[in-house]
Coordinates of C-alpha atoms in Angstrom, one line a residue:
M1 CA -87.3 -38.6 11.8
L2 CA -85.6 -39.0 8.6
F3 CA -86.8 -42.3 6.9
L4 CA -84.7 -44.3 4.7
T5 CA -85.3 -47.0 2.1
S6 CA -83.0 -49.0 0.1
W7 CA -84.1 -51.8 -2.3
D8 CA -81.6 -54.7 -3.2
D9 CA -81.0 -56.8 -6.1
G10 CA -82.3 -54.9 -9.2
H11 CA -85.1 -56.9 -10.1
P12 CA -87.5 -55.6 -12.7
S13 CA -90.0 -55.4 -10.0
D14 CA -88.3 -52.4 -8.6
L15 CA -89.9 -50.4 -11.5
R16 CA -93.4 -50.8 -9.5
L17 CA -91.5 -50.1 -5.8
A18 CA -90.7 -47.0 -8.0
E19 CA -93.9 -46.3 -8.3
L20 CA -95.2 -46.7 -5.1
L21 CA -92.5 -44.6 -3.7
N22 CA -93.6 -41.7 -5.9
K23 CA -97.1 -42.1 -4.9
Y24 CA -96.0 -41.8 -1.2
D25 CA -93.5 -38.7 -1.7
L26 CA -90.9 -41.2 -0.6
K27 CA -87.1 -41.7 -1.6
G28 CA -85.2 -45.1 -2.3
T29 CA -82.0 -46.0 -2.9
F30 CA -81.6 -48.9 -5.5
F31 CA -78.4 -51.4 -5.2
V32 CA -78.3 -52.9 -8.5
P33 CA -75.9 -55.3 -9.6
V34 CA -75.1 -55.7 -13.7
T35 CA -75.8 -59.7 -13.6
N36 CA -77.5 -62.4 -11.0
K37 CA -75.8 -65.3 -10.4
E38 CA -78.4 -66.4 -8.7
G39 CA -81.0 -66.9 -11.5
Y40 CA -83.0 -63.6 -10.2
E41 CA -83.7 -60.8 -13.1
V42 CA -81.8 -57.6 -13.6
L43 CA -83.0 -54.3 -14.6
D44 CA -81.7 -54.1 -18.0
S45 CA -80.0 -50.4 -19.6
A46 CA -83.7 -48.7 -20.4
Q47 CA -85.1 -49.9 -16.7
L48 CA -82.5 -48.6 -14.7
K49 CA -82.1 -45.0 -17.0
V50 CA -86.2 -44.6 -16.1
L51 CA -85.3 -45.8 -12.5
D52 CA -82.5 -43.4 -12.4
K53 CA -84.9 -40.2 -13.4
N54 CA -86.1 -39.9 -9.7
F55 CA -84.3 -42.4 -7.7
E56 CA -80.2 -43.2 -6.1
I57 CA -78.6 -46.1 -8.0
G58 CA -75.9 -47.8 -6.2
G59 CA -73.5 -50.6 -6.5
H60 CA -74.5 -54.4 -5.7
T61 CA -71.3 -55.7 -7.7
L62 CA -70.8 -57.0 -11.1
S63 CA -72.5 -60.5 -10.9
H64 CA -74.4 -60.5 -6.8
S65 CA -71.4 -62.3 -5.7
Y66 CA -70.3 -62.8 -2.1
L67 CA -66.9 -60.8 -1.7
Q68 CA -65.2 -62.0 1.5
G69 CA -62.8 -64.0 0.9
L70 CA -62.5 -64.0 -3.0
P71 CA -59.2 -63.5 -4.7
H72 CA -57.8 -59.8 -5.0
Q73 CA -58.2 -59.7 -8.5
E74 CA -61.6 -61.3 -8.7
L75 CA -62.8 -58.6 -5.5
N76 CA -61.7 -55.7 -7.5
N77 CA -63.2 -56.8 -10.9
E78 CA -66.8 -57.2 -8.5
I79 CA -66.7 -54.2 -7.5
V80 CA -64.6 -51.7 -9.7
R81 CA -66.5 -53.0 -13.0
G82 CA -69.8 -53.4 -11.2
K83 CA -69.0 -49.5 -10.6
E84 CA -68.0 -48.9 -14.6
I85 CA -70.7 -50.8 -16.0
I86 CA -73.8 -49.0 -14.0
E87 CA -71.8 -45.9 -14.6
D88 CA -71.3 -45.7 -18.2
I89 CA -75.0 -47.0 -18.7
L90 CA -76.0 -44.2 -16.6
G91 CA -74.2 -41.2 -17.8
H92 CA -73.0 -40.4 -13.9
S93 CA -71.1 -41.7 -10.8
I94 CA -72.7 -43.5 -8.5
D95 CA -71.9 -42.9 -4.8
G96 CA -73.2 -45.8 -2.8
F97 CA -72.5 -49.8 -2.6
C98 CA -74.3 -52.8 -0.8
Y99 CA -72.7 -55.7 0.2
P100 CA -74.3 -58.8 -1.2
G101 CA -75.6 -60.8 1.5
G102 CA -74.1 -58.3 3.7
V103 CA -71.1 -60.3 3.7
F104 CA -67.9 -58.3 4.3
D105 CA -64.8 -57.7 5.7
R106 CA -61.8 -55.5 6.1
K107 CA -59.9 -55.9 3.0
V108 CA -63.7 -55.9 1.3
I109 CA -64.2 -52.6 2.9
Q110 CA -61.0 -51.4 1.4
A111 CA -61.7 -52.3 -1.9
V112 CA -65.1 -50.6 -2.2
K113 CA -63.2 -47.4 -0.6
S114 CA -60.4 -47.6 -3.2
A115 CA -63.2 -48.0 -6.3
G116 CA -64.5 -44.7 -5.3
F117 CA -67.9 -45.0 -3.6
S118 CA -68.6 -42.5 -0.7
Y119 CA -70.4 -45.1 1.5
A120 CA -71.4 -49.0 2.2
R121 CA -74.8 -50.4 3.3
T122 CA -74.6 -53.7 5.6
V123 CA -77.9 -55.8 6.5
E124 CA -77.9 -55.1 10.2
N125 CA -80.8 -54.7 11.3
L126 CA -82.6 -52.7 14.1
C127 CA -80.5 -50.0 14.3
F128 CA -81.7 -46.5 14.7
D129 CA -79.2 -43.7 13.4
L130 CA -77.0 -43.9 10.5
G131 CA -74.0 -45.8 12.0
E132 CA -70.3 -44.7 12.8
S133 CA -68.7 -45.4 9.8
A134 CA -69.7 -44.5 6.3
W135 CA -68.9 -48.3 5.6
E136 CA -71.2 -50.3 7.9
M137 CA -74.2 -48.1 7.4
P138 CA -76.7 -50.2 9.2
T139 CA -80.5 -50.0 8.8
S140 CA -83.7 -50.5 11.0
F141 CA -85.9 -53.4 9.7
Q142 CA -85.8 -55.4 6.2
F143 CA -89.8 -55.3 5.1
Y144 CA -90.1 -58.9 5.6
P145 CA -92.1 -60.6 8.7
H146 CA -89.4 -62.0 10.4
S147 CA -89.8 -63.6 13.2
A148 CA -88.3 -62.4 16.8
Y149 CA -86.3 -65.6 16.8
V150 CA -84.5 -63.9 13.6
F151 CA -84.0 -60.9 15.3
A152 CA -82.2 -62.4 18.3
K153 CA -80.0 -64.2 15.6
N154 CA -79.0 -60.6 13.8
S155 CA -78.6 -58.9 17.3
L156 CA -76.0 -61.7 18.6
K157 CA -74.3 -61.7 15.1
Y158 CA -73.7 -57.6 15.6
L159 CA -73.1 -58.0 19.3
K160 CA -76.0 -55.4 19.9
I161 CA -77.4 -56.6 23.0
S162 CA -79.1 -53.2 23.3
K163 CA -81.6 -54.4 20.7
I164 CA -82.8 -57.3 23.0
N165 CA -85.9 -54.6 23.6
I166 CA -87.0 -54.7 20.4
V167 CA -86.8 -58.4 20.3
K168 CA -88.8 -58.6 23.1
M169 CA -91.6 -56.5 21.3
R170 CA -91.9 -58.2 18.1
W171 CA -92.5 -61.3 20.1
S172 CA -95.2 -60.0 22.0
E173 CA -96.5 -58.6 18.8
S174 CA -97.1 -61.1 16.2
D175 CA -98.7 -58.4 13.9
F176 CA -96.0 -57.2 11.8
L177 CA -97.7 -54.1 10.6
R178 CA -98.6 -53.0 14.2
F179 CA -95.2 -54.2 15.2
M180 CA -93.7 -51.5 12.8
E181 CA -96.6 -48.6 13.6
K182 CA -94.8 -48.9 17.1
Q183 CA -91.2 -49.3 16.1
L184 CA -92.5 -45.8 14.0
I185 CA -93.3 -44.3 17.3
L186 CA -90.4 -44.9 19.0
A187 CA -88.5 -43.4 16.4
S188 CA -90.3 -40.4 16.0
Y189 CA -90.8 -39.8 19.6
Q190 CA -86.7 -39.8 19.5
Q191 CA -86.3 -38.3 16.7
S192 CA -84.2 -40.8 15.5
V193 CA -83.5 -42.3 12.0
F194 CA -85.6 -44.9 10.9
H195 CA -84.6 -47.2 7.5
I196 CA -86.5 -50.2 5.9
W197 CA -84.5 -52.4 3.5
G198 CA -85.4 -54.9 1.2
H199 CA -85.9 -57.1 -2.5
S200 CA -89.0 -56.5 -4.6
W201 CA -88.8 -59.6 -5.9
E202 CA -89.0 -60.9 -2.4
L203 CA -92.3 -58.6 -2.0
D204 CA -93.4 -60.0 -4.8
E205 CA -92.6 -64.2 -4.1
F206 CA -94.6 -63.5 -0.7
H207 CA -97.3 -61.3 -1.5
L208 CA -96.0 -58.6 0.2
W209 CA -97.1 -55.2 -1.5
N210 CA -100.3 -55.0 0.1
K211 CA -98.7 -55.0 3.3
L212 CA -96.0 -52.6 2.0
E213 CA -98.1 -49.8 0.8
M214 CA -100.7 -50.1 4.1
F215 CA -97.1 -49.0 6.5
F216 CA -96.7 -45.8 4.0
K217 CA -99.9 -45.0 4.8
L218 CA -99.0 -45.1 8.1
L219 CA -95.9 -42.3 7.9
A220 CA -98.7 -39.7 7.2
N221 CA -99.6 -39.4 10.9
F222 CA -95.6 -39.0 11.0
P223 CA -93.6 -36.1 11.0
I224 CA -90.8 -37.4 8.5
Q225 CA -88.0 -35.8 6.0
A226 CA -87.4 -38.5 3.1
M227 CA -83.6 -39.0 2.2
T228 CA -81.7 -41.5 0.1
L229 CA -78.7 -43.3 1.6
A230 CA -76.6 -40.4 -0.4
E231 CA -78.2 -37.7 1.4
A232 CA -78.2 -38.9 4.5
N233 CA -74.2 -39.6 4.1
K234 CA -73.8 -36.2 3.4
L235 CA -75.7 -34.9 6.2
N236 CA -73.9 -37.8 8.6
K237 CA -70.3 -36.0 7.7
S238 CA -71.9 -32.2 7.5

């Protein structure tokens, strides 16, 4: 089973998350904006360099702006300048991009391609593969105890009725960690991709750190191959 983790918004608590991933020999991709117009803190240059030593850093725009509908110049500035500034700090190129809020259209995808990225991640949940397009990489679960109703809405948004069995399983299993363990069992049996994503500030705000560590401990019971999203994207192309 291929196991991926990705984390959005570049909050300073990403450093705590990095320590936890290291503890369990896991990999992670961190999508970092230069600033966050919503008011959340963002990793400074020194912190970003520390994170870059062991993990993949990806782009998440200049100011964490939703991109769909922006004027052409502003759209390109958000994507291109965000990429350039992060690369200047790190001293090397970055491969991946994540659409803020999961909001994008064909125009946004083309702008991300033109900026020189190799892939882009969405916020589509309940998927156990790397997706049909490198520019619409899906995920399995956000690490947040969403209800079956939220899962159902996500399924309808992406017109994937095939996900309904997972919605039913969440409906019948109210305990989030037990539900996630059942999903790991299924993914392991099917030798598929298991991709969790989230926000470290959300782990702070909703006191989810203990649950995340318990989830990581569960992984010891499964034969996983941990990769960054860039590594998985290259594997998908080969």
